[in-house]
C-alpha positions as semicolon CSV with decimal commas, in nm:
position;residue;x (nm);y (nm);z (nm)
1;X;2,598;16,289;14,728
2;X;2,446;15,996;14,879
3;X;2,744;15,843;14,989
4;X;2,801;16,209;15,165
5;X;2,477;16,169;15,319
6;X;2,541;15,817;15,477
7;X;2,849;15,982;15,642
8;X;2,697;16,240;15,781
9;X;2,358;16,060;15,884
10;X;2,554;15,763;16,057
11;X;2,436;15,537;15,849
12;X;2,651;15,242;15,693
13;X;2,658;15,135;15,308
14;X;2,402;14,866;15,224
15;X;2,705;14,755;14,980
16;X;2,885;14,654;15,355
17;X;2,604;14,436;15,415
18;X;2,645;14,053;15,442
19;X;2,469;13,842;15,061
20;X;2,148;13,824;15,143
21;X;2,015;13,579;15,351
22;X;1,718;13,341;15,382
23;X;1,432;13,509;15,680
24;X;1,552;13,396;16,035
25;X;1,183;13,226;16,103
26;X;1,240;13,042;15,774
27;X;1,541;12,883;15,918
28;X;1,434;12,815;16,274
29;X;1,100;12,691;16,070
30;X;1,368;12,444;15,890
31;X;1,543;12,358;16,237
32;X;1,145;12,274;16,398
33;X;0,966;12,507;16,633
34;X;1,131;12,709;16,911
35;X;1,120;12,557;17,278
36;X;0,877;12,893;17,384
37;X;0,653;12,773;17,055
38;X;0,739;13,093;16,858
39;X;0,702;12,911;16,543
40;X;0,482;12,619;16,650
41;X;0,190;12,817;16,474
42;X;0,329;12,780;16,128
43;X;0,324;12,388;16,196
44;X;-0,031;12,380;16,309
45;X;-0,346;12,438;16,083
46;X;-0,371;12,695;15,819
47;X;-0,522;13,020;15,940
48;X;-0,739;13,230;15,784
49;X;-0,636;13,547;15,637
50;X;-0,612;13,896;15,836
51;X;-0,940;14,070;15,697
52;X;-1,195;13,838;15,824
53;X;-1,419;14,006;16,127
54;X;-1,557;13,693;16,368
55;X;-1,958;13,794;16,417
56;X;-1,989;14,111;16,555
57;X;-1,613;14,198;16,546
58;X;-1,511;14,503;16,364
59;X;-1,286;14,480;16,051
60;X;-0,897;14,499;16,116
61;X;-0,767;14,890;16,076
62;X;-0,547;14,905;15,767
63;X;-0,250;15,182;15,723
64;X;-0,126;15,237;15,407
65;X;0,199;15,529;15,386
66;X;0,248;15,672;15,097
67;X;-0,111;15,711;15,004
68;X;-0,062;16,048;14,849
69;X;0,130;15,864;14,570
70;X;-0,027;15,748;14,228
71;X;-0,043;15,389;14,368
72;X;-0,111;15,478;14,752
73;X;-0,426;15,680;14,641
74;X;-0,573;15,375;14,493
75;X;-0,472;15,130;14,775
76;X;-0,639;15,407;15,042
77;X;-0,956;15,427;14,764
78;X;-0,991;15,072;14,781
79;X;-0,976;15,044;15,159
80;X;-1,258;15,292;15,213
81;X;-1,456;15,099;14,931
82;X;-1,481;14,803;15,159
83;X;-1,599;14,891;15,465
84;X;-1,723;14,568;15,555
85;X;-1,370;14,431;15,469
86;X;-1,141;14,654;15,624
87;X;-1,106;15,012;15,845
88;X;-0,849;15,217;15,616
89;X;-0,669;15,459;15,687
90;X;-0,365;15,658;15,529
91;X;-0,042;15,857;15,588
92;X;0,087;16,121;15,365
93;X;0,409;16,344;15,417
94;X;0,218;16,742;15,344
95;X;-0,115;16,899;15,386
96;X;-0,133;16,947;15,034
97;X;-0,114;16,548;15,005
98;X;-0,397;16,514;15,281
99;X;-0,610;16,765;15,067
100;X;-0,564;16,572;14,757
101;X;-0,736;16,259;14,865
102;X;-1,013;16,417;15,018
103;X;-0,873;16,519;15,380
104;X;-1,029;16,291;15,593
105;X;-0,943;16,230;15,953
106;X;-0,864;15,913;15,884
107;X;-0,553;16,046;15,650
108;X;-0,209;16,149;15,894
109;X;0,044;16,372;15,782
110;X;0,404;16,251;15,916
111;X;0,739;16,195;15,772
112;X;0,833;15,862;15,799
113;X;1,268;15,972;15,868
114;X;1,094;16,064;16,216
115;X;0,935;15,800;16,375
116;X;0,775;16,031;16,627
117;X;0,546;16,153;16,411
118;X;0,425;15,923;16,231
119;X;0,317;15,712;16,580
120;X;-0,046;15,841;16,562
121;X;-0,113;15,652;16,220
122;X;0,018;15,348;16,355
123;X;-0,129;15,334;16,654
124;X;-0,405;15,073;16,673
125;X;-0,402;14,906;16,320
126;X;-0,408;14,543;16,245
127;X;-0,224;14,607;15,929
128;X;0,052;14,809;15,689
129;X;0,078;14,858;15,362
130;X;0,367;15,019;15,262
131;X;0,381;15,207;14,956
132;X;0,658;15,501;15,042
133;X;0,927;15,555;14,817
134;X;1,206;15,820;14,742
135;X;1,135;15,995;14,405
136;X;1,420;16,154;14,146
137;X;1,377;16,438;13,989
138;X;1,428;16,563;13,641
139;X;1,723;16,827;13,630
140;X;1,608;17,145;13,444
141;X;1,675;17,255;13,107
142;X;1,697;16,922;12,943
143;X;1,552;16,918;12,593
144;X;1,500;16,628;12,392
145;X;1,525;16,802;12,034
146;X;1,899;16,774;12,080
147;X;1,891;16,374;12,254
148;X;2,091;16,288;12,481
149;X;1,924;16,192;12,797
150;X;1,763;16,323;13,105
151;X;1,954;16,367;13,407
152;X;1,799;16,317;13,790
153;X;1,853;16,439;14,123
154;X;1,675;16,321;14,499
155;X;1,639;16,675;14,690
156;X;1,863;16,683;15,010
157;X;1,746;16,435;15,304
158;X;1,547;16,252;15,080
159;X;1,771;15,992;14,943
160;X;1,667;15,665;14,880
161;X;1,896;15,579;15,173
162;X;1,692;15,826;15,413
163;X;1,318;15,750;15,262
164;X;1,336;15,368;15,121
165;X;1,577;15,212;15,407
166;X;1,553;15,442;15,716
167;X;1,202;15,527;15,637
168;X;1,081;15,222;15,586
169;X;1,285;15,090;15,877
170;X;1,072;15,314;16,096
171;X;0,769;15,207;15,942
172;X;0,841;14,823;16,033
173;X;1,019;14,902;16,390
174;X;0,702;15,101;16,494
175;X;0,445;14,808;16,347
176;X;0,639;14,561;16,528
177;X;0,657;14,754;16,858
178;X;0,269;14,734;16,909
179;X;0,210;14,336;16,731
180;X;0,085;14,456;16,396
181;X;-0,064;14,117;16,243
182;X;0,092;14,192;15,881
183;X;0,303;14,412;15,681
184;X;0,235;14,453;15,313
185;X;0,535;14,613;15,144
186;X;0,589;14,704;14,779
187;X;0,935;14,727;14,612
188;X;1,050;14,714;14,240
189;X;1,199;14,401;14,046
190;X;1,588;14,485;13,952
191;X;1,707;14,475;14,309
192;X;1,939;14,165;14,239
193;X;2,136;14,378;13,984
194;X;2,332;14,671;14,140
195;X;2,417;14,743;13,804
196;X;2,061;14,804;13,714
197;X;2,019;15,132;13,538
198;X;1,751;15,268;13,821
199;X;2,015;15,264;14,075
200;X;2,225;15,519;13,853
201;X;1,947;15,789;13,879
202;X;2,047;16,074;14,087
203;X;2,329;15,823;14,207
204;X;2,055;15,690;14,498
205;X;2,118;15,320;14,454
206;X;1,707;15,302;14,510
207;X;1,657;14,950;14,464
208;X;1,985;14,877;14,679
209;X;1,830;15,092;14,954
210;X;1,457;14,906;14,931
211;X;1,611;14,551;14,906
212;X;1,765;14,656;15,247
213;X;1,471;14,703;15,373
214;X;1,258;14,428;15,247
215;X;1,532;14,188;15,423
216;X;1,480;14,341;15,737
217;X;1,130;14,358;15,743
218;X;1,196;13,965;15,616
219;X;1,435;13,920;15,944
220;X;1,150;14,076;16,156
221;X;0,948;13,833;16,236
222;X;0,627;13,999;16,122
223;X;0,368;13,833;15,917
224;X;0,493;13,966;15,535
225;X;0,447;13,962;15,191
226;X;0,668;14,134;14,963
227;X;0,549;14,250;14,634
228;X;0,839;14,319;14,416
229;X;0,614;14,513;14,137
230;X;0,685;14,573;13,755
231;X;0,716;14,884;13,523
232;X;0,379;15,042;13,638
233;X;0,142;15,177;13,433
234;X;-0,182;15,402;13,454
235;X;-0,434;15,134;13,336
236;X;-0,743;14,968;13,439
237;X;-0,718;14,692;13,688
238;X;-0,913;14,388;13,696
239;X;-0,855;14,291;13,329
240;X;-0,540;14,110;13,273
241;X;-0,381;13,780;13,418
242;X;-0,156;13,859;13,681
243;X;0,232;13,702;13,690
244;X;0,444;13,591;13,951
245;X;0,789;13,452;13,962
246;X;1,105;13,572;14,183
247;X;1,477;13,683;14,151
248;X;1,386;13,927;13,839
249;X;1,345;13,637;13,610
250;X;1,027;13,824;13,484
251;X;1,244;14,091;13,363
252;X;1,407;13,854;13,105
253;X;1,049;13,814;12,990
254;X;0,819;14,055;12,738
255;X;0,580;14,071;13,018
256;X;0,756;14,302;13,268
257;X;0,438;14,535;13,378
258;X;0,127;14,628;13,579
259;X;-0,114;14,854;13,602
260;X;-0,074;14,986;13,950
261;X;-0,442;14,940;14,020
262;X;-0,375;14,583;13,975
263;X;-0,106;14,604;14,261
264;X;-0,322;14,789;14,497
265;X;-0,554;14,505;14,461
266;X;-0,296;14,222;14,544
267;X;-0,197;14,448;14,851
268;X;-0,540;14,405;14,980
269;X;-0,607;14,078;14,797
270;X;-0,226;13,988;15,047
271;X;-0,456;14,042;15,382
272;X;-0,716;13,796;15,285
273;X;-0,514;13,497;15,204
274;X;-0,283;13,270;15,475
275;X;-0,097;13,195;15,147
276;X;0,022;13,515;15,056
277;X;0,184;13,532;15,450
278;X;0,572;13,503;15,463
279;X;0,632;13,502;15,163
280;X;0,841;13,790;14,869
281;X;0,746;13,802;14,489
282;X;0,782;13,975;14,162
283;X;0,447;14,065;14,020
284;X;0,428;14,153;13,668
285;X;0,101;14,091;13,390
286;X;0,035;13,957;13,080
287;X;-0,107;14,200;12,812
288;X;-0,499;14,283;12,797
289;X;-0,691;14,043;12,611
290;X;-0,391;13,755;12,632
291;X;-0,484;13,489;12,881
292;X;-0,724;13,543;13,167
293;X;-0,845;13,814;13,410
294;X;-0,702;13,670;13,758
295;X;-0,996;13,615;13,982
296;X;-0,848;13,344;14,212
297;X;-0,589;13,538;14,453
298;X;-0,555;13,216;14,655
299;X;-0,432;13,068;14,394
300;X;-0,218;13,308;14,288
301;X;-0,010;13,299;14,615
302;X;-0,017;12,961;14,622
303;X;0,165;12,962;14,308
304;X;0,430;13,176;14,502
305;X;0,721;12,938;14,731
306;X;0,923;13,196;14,775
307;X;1,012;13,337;15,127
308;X;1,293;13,637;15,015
């Protein structure tokens, strides 16, 4: 069915798509700066991060989509809990999303496929997180007193292709057409196996879709980070040391999840630090009560030397 739905969308196969490549201002970065000094600010001295007001400025204005989700509620909690730090705001897809995290005026309602409506909650903000993703869902009548296993379906026009690559295509276009200062995005490890059993539900090829998309947003020329997040899990945040690595070798690891309130803190964590700028990681944790609570974020993208 997807496949059906790139033909009749327009849209081509991410499978048609050149290997992935290395960000463009990583390799004009390699090849020295630009002769209209595009890149001649990466060469000069470190900035600070995006979320720091000069005296009497006001904080930067803060999107995050998806904010009705389990993981966008917390990111949008967080935002509002530090006033001084930041000026959130959200997007959700319904009404019934808006009500759910308290309806404030500061929460849109758009659908990110359109990119008409979902210009109000973009315009004016410094930053965006981006936490949308397609969701499967379970077929009915399975019952697992007789095994076997459950199968999954993505209701009509909201593919993975339609939600995690157009979608999220929108999201980037629109923060680049008005100089958004840094895009936060959150993905899944996996997404250098096509093989890897995720893909297979509802035959959406989800991670193949949202590793499209993180290379474009890569290619953009935006200020990035990438957080390429492990299983998540309903859990405290705050209490476990925090892992990073790339190219899914965490997944050959014991340690391959995260509470999700521990990723909506490196999302914010991601717009304090220069370090965490232009660069893509897999995020993962070590169990409660082994190792450390991670307290130093600058140091934990400074561990990170990975640009895609």
């Amino acid at each position: 069915m997807a496949a059906a739905a790139s033909t009749r969308m327009g849209f081509s196969s991410p499978f048609a798509c050149p290997h992935l490549r290395p960000p463009r201002h990583a390799i004009a970065a390699r090849r020295g700066p630009r002769r209209d000094g595009a890149f001649a600010a990466r060469r000069g001295p470190r900035r600070a991060g995006l979320a720091v007001p000069a005296a009497g400025g006001s904080p930067p204005t803060v999107l995050v989509t998806g904010a009705g989700g389990r993981t966008g509620q917390i990111v949008y909690k967080k935002l509002k809990e530090r006033a001084e730090q930041f000026v959130g705001r959200g997007l959700v897809r319904t009404e019934e999303s808006k009500a759910k995290i308290g309806g404030a005026a500061d929460v849109f309602v758009g659908d990110i496929r359109d990119p008409g409506s979902i210009a109000p909650a973009i315009e004016g903000i410094d930053a965006l997180i981006i936490l949308t993703s397609a969701v499967p869902k379970m077929k009915p009548g399975f019952d697992p007193s007789k095994g076997g296993r459950p199968e999954f379906y993505f209701e009509e026009a909201s593919y993975p292709e339609q939600v995690d690559w157009i979608g999220q295509k929108n999201q980037i276009d629109a923060a680049k057409s008005i100089g958004v200062k840094q895009v936060v995005l959150v993905g899944s490890m996996g997404g250098t196996d096509v093989n890897h059993p995720l893909n297979k539900l509802g035959n959406g090829n989800i991670l193949v879709w949202k590793r499209k998309a993180e290379q474009y947003l890569a290619d953009s020329g935006l200020p990035y980070t990438i957080i390429r997040a492990g299983g998540l899990q309903d859990k405290d945040g705050g209490v476990r040391e925090l892992i990073v690595g790339k190219d899914d070798e965490i997944l050959k690891t014991e340690t391959k999840t995260i509470a999700r309130a521990d990723v909506a803190e490196v999302c914010l964590q991601a717009l304090l630090f220069e370090e965490a700028r232009f660069k893509a990681f897999d995020l993962a944790s070590k169990p409660e009560g082994e190792g450390a609570p991670t307290t130093d974020f600058r140091g934990l993208f400074s561990q990170v030397n990975s640009r895609f």
